[in-house]
XYZ file of C-alpha atoms in Angstrom:
686
model
C 13.155 6.038 54.973
C 10.046 6.626 57.064
C 7.075 5.756 55.064
C 3.202 7.623 55.015
C 1.996 5.088 57.870
C 3.584 4.737 61.502
C 5.033 1.075 60.452
C 5.762 1.635 57.213
C 9.368 1.761 56.225
C 10.748 1.721 52.907
C 14.504 1.047 51.567
C 15.865 2.833 48.803
C 18.938 0.717 47.147
C 21.434 2.815 45.425
C 23.408 0.597 43.102
C 26.606 3.236 41.635
C 28.362 0.248 40.145
C 25.888 -1.007 38.021
C 26.319 1.495 35.007
C 30.223 0.214 34.944
C 30.619 -2.983 36.858
C 28.944 -6.230 36.506
C 29.251 -8.736 39.814
C 30.708 -12.197 39.471
C 30.931 -12.928 42.878
C 32.114 -11.630 46.276
C 34.747 -8.986 45.822
C 34.675 -9.744 42.096
C 33.502 -7.534 39.358
C 33.657 -7.369 35.171
C 34.177 -3.671 33.870
C 31.498 -2.691 31.537
C 32.192 -0.360 28.333
C 31.178 2.663 30.213
C 34.088 2.410 32.650
C 36.400 2.655 29.676
C 34.909 5.903 28.798
C 37.433 8.782 29.038
C 36.595 11.502 31.510
C 38.215 14.654 29.871
C 37.083 16.265 26.978
C 40.620 15.801 25.326
C 40.170 12.128 25.918
C 36.339 11.788 24.519
C 37.575 13.530 21.203
C 40.478 11.497 20.659
C 38.151 8.412 21.486
C 36.106 9.710 18.794
C 38.724 10.109 16.120
C 40.513 6.808 17.134
C 36.536 5.154 16.698
C 35.985 6.778 13.580
C 39.711 5.463 12.229
C 40.084 2.052 13.543
C 36.584 1.499 14.848
C 34.496 0.706 18.430
C 36.646 -1.219 20.981
C 36.255 -4.751 21.052
C 35.786 -6.991 24.254
C 38.185 -10.365 24.685
C 35.152 -12.781 24.518
C 34.615 -10.862 20.853
C 37.780 -12.377 19.859
C 36.171 -15.886 18.329
C 34.144 -13.387 15.745
C 37.536 -11.499 14.377
C 38.920 -15.300 13.397
C 39.486 -15.720 10.249
C 37.595 -17.976 7.655
C 40.081 -19.960 4.945
C 39.194 -17.660 2.236
C 40.158 -14.559 3.936
C 43.309 -16.304 5.444
C 44.445 -16.962 2.180
C 44.312 -13.328 1.025
C 46.041 -12.290 4.472
C 48.745 -14.598 5.065
C 49.359 -15.614 1.535
C 49.492 -12.319 -0.097
C 52.955 -12.167 0.227
C 54.019 -15.707 -0.973
C 51.844 -15.252 -4.051
C 53.073 -12.058 -4.962
C 56.548 -12.926 -5.216
C 55.874 -14.962 -8.366
C 55.696 -11.306 -9.915
C 59.242 -10.481 -9.078
C 60.866 -14.158 -8.439
C 61.397 -14.968 -12.442
C 62.796 -11.403 -12.814
C 65.548 -11.799 -10.426
C 66.603 -15.397 -12.271
C 66.533 -13.792 -15.479
C 68.698 -11.128 -14.287
C 71.528 -13.439 -13.256
C 71.367 -15.788 -15.992
C 71.783 -12.603 -18.523
C 75.468 -12.684 -17.270
C 75.980 -15.676 -19.617
C 74.364 -14.307 -22.692
C 70.795 -15.080 -24.254
C 71.668 -18.917 -24.498
C 71.925 -19.001 -20.804
C 68.348 -17.552 -20.334
C 66.891 -21.384 -21.513
C 68.033 -22.752 -18.018
C 65.132 -20.485 -16.133
C 62.598 -23.061 -16.688
C 64.742 -25.711 -15.125
C 65.691 -23.238 -12.140
C 62.407 -22.178 -11.454
C 61.285 -26.183 -11.529
C 63.872 -26.667 -8.715
C 62.712 -23.649 -6.952
C 59.205 -25.268 -6.864
C 60.063 -28.414 -5.934
C 61.705 -26.723 -2.875
C 58.763 -25.371 -2.476
C 56.712 -28.057 -2.229
C 59.329 -29.465 0.810
C 58.991 -26.648 2.703
C 55.110 -26.351 2.610
C 54.612 -30.035 3.303
C 56.839 -29.463 6.259
C 55.040 -26.045 7.230
C 51.544 -28.049 6.919
C 53.122 -30.437 9.666
C 54.360 -27.226 11.773
C 50.862 -26.094 11.925
C 49.389 -29.337 13.079
C 52.422 -29.919 15.760
C 52.058 -26.061 17.268
C 48.673 -24.604 16.989
C 49.429 -22.039 19.315
C 51.491 -20.153 16.467
C 54.946 -18.887 16.651
C 56.331 -21.174 13.436
C 59.903 -21.473 13.514
C 60.801 -20.009 16.405
C 58.302 -22.618 18.440
C 59.539 -25.436 17.194
C 63.491 -24.527 17.028
C 62.907 -23.165 21.098
C 61.081 -26.478 22.099
C 63.114 -29.171 20.105
C 66.530 -27.550 19.818
C 67.432 -24.834 22.346
C 66.319 -21.235 23.205
C 69.152 -19.796 21.438
C 68.417 -21.391 18.334
C 64.739 -20.500 18.707
C 66.214 -16.951 19.108
C 68.030 -17.210 15.908
C 64.846 -18.363 14.142
C 62.569 -15.256 15.496
C 65.547 -12.984 14.613
C 65.586 -14.277 11.146
C 61.782 -13.909 10.883
C 61.533 -10.522 12.628
C 64.276 -9.372 10.254
C 62.341 -11.503 7.314
C 58.851 -9.591 8.003
C 60.421 -5.954 7.542
C 62.056 -6.951 4.414
C 58.484 -8.287 3.262
C 56.861 -4.865 3.741
C 60.082 -2.621 2.071
C 60.304 -5.652 -0.834
C 56.811 -6.083 -1.729
C 56.086 -1.804 -1.606
C 59.396 -1.025 -3.721
C 58.418 -3.930 -6.218
C 54.618 -2.450 -6.415
C 56.035 1.097 -7.389
C 58.071 -0.783 -10.166
C 54.424 -1.886 -11.314
C 53.247 1.656 -11.240
C 55.998 3.126 -12.836
C 55.848 0.356 -15.735
C 52.196 1.676 -16.329
C 52.678 5.693 -15.440
C 56.449 6.572 -15.510
C 55.877 9.984 -14.144
C 54.983 8.631 -11.172
C 58.496 7.014 -10.992
C 59.625 10.901 -9.437
C 57.385 10.412 -6.037
C 57.575 6.565 -5.664
C 58.882 7.104 -2.078
C 55.952 9.278 -1.119
C 53.207 6.992 -2.457
C 55.103 3.795 -0.554
C 55.124 5.767 2.456
C 51.469 6.659 2.254
C 50.343 3.427 1.523
C 52.290 2.095 4.392
C 50.109 4.395 6.371
C 46.979 3.124 5.151
C 47.822 -0.232 6.112
C 48.745 0.677 9.278
C 45.364 1.956 9.858
C 43.580 -1.068 8.319
C 45.445 -3.749 10.469
C 44.872 -1.603 13.524
C 41.187 -1.939 12.749
C 41.624 -5.898 13.436
C 42.231 -9.051 11.369
C 38.735 -9.359 9.937
C 38.394 -6.283 9.068
C 42.038 -5.942 7.358
C 40.741 -9.391 5.449
C 37.527 -7.683 4.361
C 39.537 -5.028 2.874
C 42.255 -6.778 1.002
C 40.363 -9.924 -0.305
C 39.360 -8.511 -3.368
C 42.867 -7.355 -4.755
C 44.502 -10.810 -3.661
C 41.657 -12.777 -5.928
C 41.464 -10.272 -8.523
C 45.380 -10.907 -8.960
C 45.041 -14.464 -9.022
C 42.143 -14.747 -11.355
C 43.806 -12.355 -13.847
C 47.427 -14.155 -13.133
C 45.822 -17.588 -13.558
C 44.022 -16.183 -17.060
C 47.184 -14.700 -18.299
C 49.222 -18.094 -17.793
C 46.865 -20.222 -19.243
C 46.418 -17.904 -22.293
C 50.545 -17.631 -22.339
C 50.749 -21.160 -22.193
C 48.232 -21.811 -24.521
C 50.520 -19.463 -27.144
C 53.438 -21.314 -26.202
C 51.881 -24.793 -27.044
C 50.551 -23.540 -30.371
C 53.237 -21.422 -31.513
C 52.141 -18.209 -31.092
C 54.530 -16.747 -28.652
C 57.594 -15.268 -30.655
C 60.642 -13.721 -29.403
C 60.278 -9.744 -28.831
C 62.581 -6.874 -28.473
C 62.744 -5.941 -24.984
C 62.586 -2.453 -24.151
C 65.063 -1.052 -22.364
C 66.835 -3.886 -21.947
C 70.411 -4.393 -20.320
C 73.034 -5.118 -22.560
C 73.822 -8.849 -22.502
C 77.499 -9.973 -21.380
C 79.625 -12.511 -22.837
C 80.262 -14.356 -19.411
C 80.170 -18.056 -19.247
C 77.477 -20.599 -17.391
C 78.702 -22.359 -14.834
C 77.286 -23.856 -12.010
C 78.135 -20.575 -9.644
C 75.770 -18.679 -11.822
C 73.266 -21.559 -11.670
C 72.871 -21.527 -7.732
C 72.866 -17.877 -7.836
C 70.184 -17.680 -10.302
C 68.585 -20.546 -7.693
C 69.347 -17.822 -5.156
C 67.822 -15.120 -6.584
C 64.558 -16.832 -7.500
C 64.326 -18.365 -3.933
C 62.905 -14.955 -2.915
C 59.687 -16.808 -4.453
C 59.471 -18.565 -0.870
C 59.275 -15.523 1.441
C 56.237 -15.679 3.341
C 55.288 -19.681 3.361
C 55.999 -19.928 6.699
C 53.591 -16.954 7.718
C 50.558 -19.070 7.925
C 52.191 -21.103 10.524
C 53.013 -18.174 12.622
C 49.241 -17.310 12.705
C 47.538 -20.613 13.217
C 45.630 -19.002 16.216
C 43.669 -16.103 13.776
C 42.041 -19.358 11.673
C 38.861 -20.483 12.751
C 38.308 -23.750 14.587
C 39.839 -26.183 13.808
C 42.675 -23.903 13.381
C 45.190 -26.275 12.919
C 43.337 -27.955 9.736
C 42.264 -24.706 8.088
C 45.920 -23.414 8.327
C 47.166 -26.364 7.118
C 44.806 -26.439 4.137
C 45.315 -22.837 3.244
C 49.277 -23.875 3.211
C 48.257 -26.290 0.668
C 46.516 -23.892 -1.474
C 48.972 -21.268 -1.065
C 51.714 -23.616 -2.208
C 49.943 -24.677 -5.098
C 48.952 -21.457 -6.572
C 52.431 -20.027 -6.289
C 53.692 -22.681 -8.107
C 51.716 -22.518 -11.127
C 52.137 -18.923 -11.418
C 55.687 -19.041 -10.868
C 56.631 -21.906 -13.456
C 53.866 -20.313 -15.690
C 55.219 -16.792 -15.969
C 59.306 -18.354 -15.981
C 58.015 -20.524 -19.077
C 56.208 -17.458 -20.490
C 59.024 -15.184 -20.416
C 61.468 -17.627 -21.973
C 59.149 -18.418 -24.727
C 59.142 -14.424 -25.617
C 62.895 -14.315 -24.915
C 62.296 -11.700 -22.358
C 65.516 -9.876 -21.188
C 66.167 -7.928 -18.110
C 65.732 -4.411 -18.111
C 67.389 -1.084 -16.780
C 66.250 -0.404 -13.208
C 63.333 -2.952 -13.925
C 60.922 -0.844 -15.859
C 59.471 -2.022 -17.448
C 59.253 -5.178 -15.048
C 59.326 -9.164 -16.596
C 55.782 -9.839 -15.538
C 54.678 -6.342 -17.295
C 56.186 -7.617 -20.430
C 54.626 -11.077 -20.308
C 51.028 -9.459 -19.338
C 51.611 -7.147 -22.169
C 52.376 -9.823 -24.530
C 49.706 -12.129 -23.700
C 46.906 -9.327 -23.061
C 48.195 -6.971 -25.656
C 50.043 -3.637 -24.540
C 47.498 -1.237 -23.407
C 44.592 -3.709 -23.375
C 42.104 -3.708 -20.481
C 43.091 -6.712 -19.269
C 46.813 -5.547 -19.311
C 45.873 -2.438 -17.841
C 43.520 -4.595 -14.883
C 46.618 -7.012 -14.410
C 48.908 -4.071 -13.958
C 46.694 -2.448 -11.307
C 45.928 -5.758 -9.524
C 49.654 -6.451 -9.363
C 50.560 -3.351 -7.844
C 47.874 -3.598 -5.241
C 48.800 -7.210 -4.242
C 52.504 -6.215 -3.918
C 51.208 -3.216 -1.834
C 49.176 -5.927 -0.014
C 51.804 -8.664 0.196
C 52.857 -6.643 2.897
C 49.620 -7.495 4.904
C 51.121 -10.789 5.655
C 53.923 -9.129 7.734
C 51.639 -6.890 9.365
C 49.855 -9.645 11.158
C 52.698 -12.152 11.669
C 55.591 -9.382 12.934
C 52.971 -8.922 15.819
C 52.082 -12.137 16.327
C 55.777 -13.068 17.025
C 56.610 -10.155 18.635
C 53.996 -11.104 21.399
C 55.088 -14.463 21.769
C 58.458 -13.166 22.122
C 57.332 -10.796 24.903
C 55.119 -12.996 26.868
C 58.472 -15.573 26.915
C 60.741 -12.074 27.955
C 62.518 -11.572 25.162
C 60.889 -8.221 23.848
C 59.321 -5.234 25.780
C 55.883 -6.298 27.171
C 53.894 -3.628 25.282
C 54.496 -6.146 22.529
C 52.260 -8.595 23.966
C 49.367 -5.702 24.604
C 46.231 -6.046 22.601
C 44.609 -2.636 21.389
C 40.877 -1.949 21.372
C 40.303 -4.021 18.334
C 41.962 -6.988 19.700
C 45.358 -5.975 17.436
C 48.874 -5.961 18.791
C 49.170 -2.428 18.233
C 52.854 -1.975 19.267
C 53.853 -4.552 16.734
C 52.205 -3.204 14.204
C 53.243 0.625 14.483
C 56.968 -0.522 14.787
C 57.057 -2.543 11.748
C 55.647 0.024 9.621
C 57.947 2.498 11.024
C 60.943 0.458 10.381
C 59.872 -0.688 6.562
C 59.137 3.075 5.552
C 62.590 3.879 6.689
C 64.107 1.165 4.742
C 62.178 2.207 1.742
C 63.427 5.826 2.030
C 67.245 4.459 2.961
C 67.610 2.138 -0.554
C 65.252 4.766 -2.408
C 62.947 1.832 -3.447
C 65.086 -0.340 -5.123
C 64.228 -3.848 -5.471
C 67.384 -5.172 -6.675
C 69.358 -3.549 -3.875
C 66.852 -4.872 -1.052
C 66.566 -8.308 -2.590
C 69.831 -9.674 -0.885
C 68.707 -8.873 2.520
C 65.408 -10.708 1.963
C 65.894 -14.147 1.750
C 68.988 -15.356 4.058
C 66.640 -15.123 7.207
C 64.050 -16.850 5.156
C 66.054 -20.040 4.809
C 67.754 -19.599 8.386
C 63.774 -20.204 9.470
C 63.166 -23.103 6.985
C 66.560 -24.912 8.093
C 65.954 -24.396 12.043
C 62.315 -25.721 11.761
C 62.820 -28.495 9.807
C 66.147 -29.733 12.064
C 63.427 -29.019 15.218
C 60.683 -31.252 13.583
C 63.086 -34.107 13.182
C 63.486 -34.180 16.557
C 59.706 -33.922 17.185
C 58.465 -36.678 15.304
C 61.786 -38.680 17.210
C 60.555 -37.799 20.429
C 56.561 -37.945 19.900
C 56.145 -41.320 17.438
C 52.636 -40.799 16.475
C 51.169 -42.656 13.570
C 52.866 -41.921 10.486
C 55.999 -40.443 12.112
C 58.303 -41.924 10.072
C 57.775 -40.693 6.886
C 57.382 -37.621 8.578
C 60.818 -37.605 9.867
C 62.010 -38.319 6.665
C 60.179 -35.673 4.911
C 61.602 -33.073 7.113
C 64.942 -34.703 7.314
C 65.234 -34.178 3.266
C 63.729 -30.726 3.645
C 66.563 -29.659 6.485
C 69.428 -30.982 4.063
C 67.818 -29.225 1.168
C 67.338 -25.994 2.698
C 70.439 -26.109 4.498
C 72.305 -26.292 1.496
C 70.406 -23.246 -0.289
C 71.042 -21.313 2.699
C 74.980 -21.591 2.366
C 74.125 -20.737 -1.344
C 72.174 -17.550 -0.949
C 74.946 -16.415 1.899
C 78.001 -17.191 -0.151
C 76.590 -15.493 -3.345
C 74.750 -12.757 -2.324
C 77.418 -12.083 0.895
C 78.707 -8.892 -1.068
C 75.839 -7.576 -2.036
C 74.619 -7.034 1.052
C 73.593 -10.521 2.740
C 76.244 -9.399 5.213
C 74.143 -7.289 6.942
C 71.696 -9.768 7.669
C 74.524 -11.965 8.968
C 75.071 -9.291 11.464
C 71.925 -8.112 12.171
C 70.746 -11.397 13.348
C 73.223 -12.315 16.272
C 72.513 -8.438 16.916
C 69.040 -8.836 17.876
C 69.731 -12.166 19.367
C 71.998 -10.228 21.857
C 69.323 -7.690 22.657
C 66.712 -10.043 23.231
C 68.646 -11.931 25.929
C 69.462 -8.778 27.275
C 66.016 -8.053 27.718
C 64.846 -11.302 29.211
C 67.895 -10.641 31.555
C 66.348 -7.782 32.719
C 63.186 -8.983 33.377
C 64.817 -12.102 35.030
C 66.849 -9.938 37.313
C 64.124 -7.705 38.505
C 61.632 -10.780 39.223
C 64.219 -12.395 41.256
C 64.470 -8.507 43.271
C 60.915 -8.842 43.493
C 59.955 -12.039 44.363
C 58.610 -13.422 47.866
C 58.964 -16.883 49.150
C 55.600 -19.293 48.317
C 55.180 -19.899 51.964
C 55.379 -16.001 53.333
C 52.547 -15.070 55.509
C 52.051 -11.062 56.023
C 52.222 -10.006 59.323
C 49.716 -7.138 60.129
C 51.276 -3.920 61.249
C 50.237 -2.178 64.453
C 48.852 0.826 62.574
C 45.690 -0.207 60.261
C 44.366 2.457 57.976
C 42.858 3.130 54.713
C 43.833 3.520 51.023
C 43.549 2.007 47.023
C 46.473 0.201 45.896
C 46.423 -0.829 42.175
C 48.456 -4.332 42.253
C 50.272 -6.700 39.341
C 50.348 -9.676 41.727
C 52.422 -10.077 44.934
C 55.768 -8.772 45.138
C 58.148 -6.887 47.501
C 57.183 -3.482 45.711
C 53.474 -4.162 46.256
C 53.823 -5.138 49.928
C 56.070 -2.216 50.381
C 53.171 -0.136 48.950
C 51.064 -1.901 51.253
C 52.514 -0.928 54.501
C 53.042 2.612 53.362
C 48.932 2.590 52.299
C 48.425 1.330 56.181
C 50.801 4.117 57.544
C 48.829 6.773 55.993
C 44.909 5.576 56.040
C 42.586 3.508 57.972
C 41.605 1.221 55.591
C 43.609 -0.185 52.879
C 42.301 -2.262 49.978
C 44.265 -3.905 46.887
C 42.886 -3.541 43.425
C 43.827 -6.422 40.577
C 42.636 -5.431 37.180
C 43.052 -8.085 34.688
C 41.491 -9.499 31.409
C 42.173 -12.989 32.266
C 39.850 -14.701 35.269
C 42.306 -17.301 36.199
C 45.070 -14.404 36.601
C 42.403 -13.146 39.385
C 41.456 -16.096 40.929
C 45.422 -16.975 41.424
C 46.493 -13.901 42.835
C 43.615 -13.855 45.138
C 44.439 -17.317 46.206
C 47.996 -16.252 47.118
C 47.284 -12.726 48.150
C 44.733 -14.066 50.769
C 47.444 -16.556 51.962
C 50.224 -14.119 52.332
C 48.628 -10.741 52.999
C 45.650 -11.370 55.436
C 43.670 -8.696 56.791
C 43.868 -6.796 53.164
C 40.756 -6.952 51.285
C 41.474 -7.973 47.348
C 39.157 -6.630 44.503
C 39.505 -8.273 41.419
C 38.627 -6.143 38.329
C 38.188 -7.913 35.332
C 38.452 -5.626 32.327
C 37.573 -7.484 29.065
C 38.471 -4.455 26.970
C 42.414 -4.586 28.077
C 42.153 -1.180 29.947
C 43.476 -0.270 33.007
C 42.879 3.669 33.875
C 39.447 3.343 32.822
C 38.302 0.415 35.274
C 40.173 2.120 38.112
C 38.859 5.568 37.909
C 35.434 3.962 37.175
C 36.104 1.920 40.860
C 37.020 5.146 42.599
C 33.861 7.190 41.387
C 31.695 4.417 42.750
C 33.326 4.301 45.916
C 32.673 8.464 46.116
C 29.372 7.627 45.201
C 28.717 4.969 48.016
C 30.084 7.526 50.383
C 27.185 8.851 52.724
C 26.071 12.067 51.123
C 25.861 13.474 54.736
C 29.543 13.394 55.607
C 32.395 15.110 54.089
C 34.091 13.539 50.990
C 36.784 11.389 52.052
C 40.324 11.680 50.513
C 41.331 8.554 48.616
C 44.736 7.759 48.557
C 45.943 5.473 45.336
C 49.529 4.185 46.448
C 51.373 3.087 43.648
C 54.118 0.393 43.847
C 57.323 1.536 41.426
C 60.214 -0.521 40.686
C 63.322 1.708 40.341
C 65.458 0.932 37.444
C 69.137 1.244 38.056
C 69.849 2.722 34.728
C 68.281 5.293 32.158
C 68.032 2.536 29.625
C 66.101 0.255 32.208
C 63.560 2.682 32.730
C 62.351 1.797 29.188
C 61.096 -1.815 30.332
C 59.110 -0.931 33.592
C 56.523 1.292 35.066
C 54.712 1.894 32.017
C 51.144 1.300 33.739
C 52.140 3.369 36.766
C 53.109 6.326 34.303
C 49.648 5.948 32.534
C 47.810 5.739 36.229
C 49.399 8.218 37.460
C 48.814 10.716 34.896
C 44.946 9.813 34.661
C 44.577 10.210 38.439
C 46.612 13.827 38.712
C 43.653 16.618 39.419
C 41.290 14.039 40.187
C 39.151 15.522 43.055
C 39.726 14.422 46.892
C 42.365 11.843 45.437
C 46.277 12.132 46.530
C 48.369 9.810 44.082
C 51.538 8.267 46.070
C 54.307 6.472 44.414
C 56.095 4.447 46.612
C 59.662 3.811 44.950
C 60.954 0.414 45.455
C 65.012 0.023 45.205
C 67.123 -2.431 45.025
C 69.667 -1.310 46.911
C 67.187 -0.373 49.840
C 64.576 -2.719 50.771
C 64.651 -1.921 54.080
C 61.163 -0.932 54.271
C 60.248 -4.494 53.159
C 62.588 -6.102 55.729
C 60.603 -4.261 58.362
C 57.423 -5.601 57.586
C 59.178 -9.431 57.702
C 61.620 -8.833 60.473
C 63.538 -12.685 61.138
C 62.072 -14.190 57.911
C 64.457 -16.504 56.227
C 66.225 -15.192 53.140
C 63.501 -14.963 50.493
C 63.324 -17.964 47.596
C 62.732 -16.490 44.015
C 59.094 -16.866 43.056
C 57.528 -19.589 40.359
C 54.930 -17.158 38.964
C 55.460 -15.724 35.407
C 57.341 -12.480 35.767
C 55.002 -9.455 35.868
C 55.036 -5.968 34.788
C 56.959 -4.727 37.856
C 55.166 -1.819 39.295
C 52.509 -1.803 37.073
C 48.663 -2.712 37.841
């Protein structure tokens, strides 16, 4: 710009990118929070509602602040296992009552046997935490040390177990509420659905938020339960515990006490072990050192569960508590009523705390299920949407799917704990057995210090849990365990099917590593959002160069390493087409791309007509309608957000398996393409 004096000239530097991006190198930028702001009034309104419900969006680098301390992790990951002490004793008594009152004396021995099994399993999973700090639990152990198919069996069993955890814990909590206020039993399904919805919202807010919400009820239950066990054992030792008349008791049968009946009682009480594996699946959620903190939390959880489980069983036997019709009142409420005094403040507080922790026990699944789903999605066995993290760094897809299925099961079974229990423990012991067999092979392979005694421990645990698995399946098969036996292979087949679809699309889209892109005769201009380098992308670039003079590719990623790898390959295989890598720390796609297009428009000289921007979207066309669920979800979001944008034309470039002519024209004379060695990418998605 001309100044006031003849030799005085000024330069005004405009940086239209600065509100939206931060440059980190040539052709490299990081999207700021403003780049994720919705452009429409409806979008801004929805963003405000979502912000109130689940909080402000978190950047990826804020993940360290969302890690859990041992105290919060105990509340989040152990609530399932600890809360099972509220109904495990009840299941033992219900089975033994078939053989009459004298058979109830064996309930204490059965609970001690289960506690021994708990000690073995917890010790084994301590080692899993240290050997596999990346999480995944039984799935990771079985996949690496046995074979991928057994890993999928473990994963399917875990997924079923997590869904059943939500259903059983919520149904049991309803029973605790009905034990104090029987009138609420008429609306128990509605209460369960509302509570599941509230837990869904809490977990969508992130791990640290849910830890703050759930810590108080968990520790309140622990304090009151330990107090109850302590006072009850004092009554037992001093002789103050006398047999009572159980209200609403079921009529005792005159059956015979047999080994089969004891095994069935053991199988029923083994639900106390459900949730033990959740800590090993969620090791990455702990603060550093992750593996050590997770292992110590596992030990604390096992000790607390063992003390509560055996203590409640001993006290229930001392008072000669019998099973009740419809589990109302519950066994643990009768124990609390006799120890604290029925209607006392401590009794009511304990019942409230028990109901809350049973509701919140489902929170273990809300953290473990989405993480396992994300691991399976990364491995290609689940739709890739399960690996996407939401605004609060939570795996939103897994959370929503889990809550929906669990609510459906509660409605289907009428909130009946006894009807749901047979579906519960089968998957748990499948995982225990596969995990410990895998750890035996792991110790034989690594042979690190102390591997011999660890191998022996895991071998003993594998035999023990395998025996329990056979017992649980055999005694509960007719009661409903057959459904789990059917569901596990069904889920495995579904995951294998999804993996085959992704593998087939990767082979179709693969490009040779040494292939150099040949510049076409026409050179024109457009913006091509890309997911990587594959046939669909190259075809889209060809189309872009046929409709515009200048072509630039844009790769949006949350991982800087992915950006560097794509840039290296792009410059080798697509020379002459500039690539802009945009880091998206908030894991958004449409916002950074729209902001980048706005920056291009702002940088255009104001004295020239505004240019038309062609946004060329590569899209992989699946053969069948059911395959389309797996592909092009990102393309649909981009197309929806860009439609109607001024001076913008959205061009979809479909790539069909049966019509690779455009790609072949660009590389006429090249040899047959070899499969690429990179991880599978979301076909047709930026």
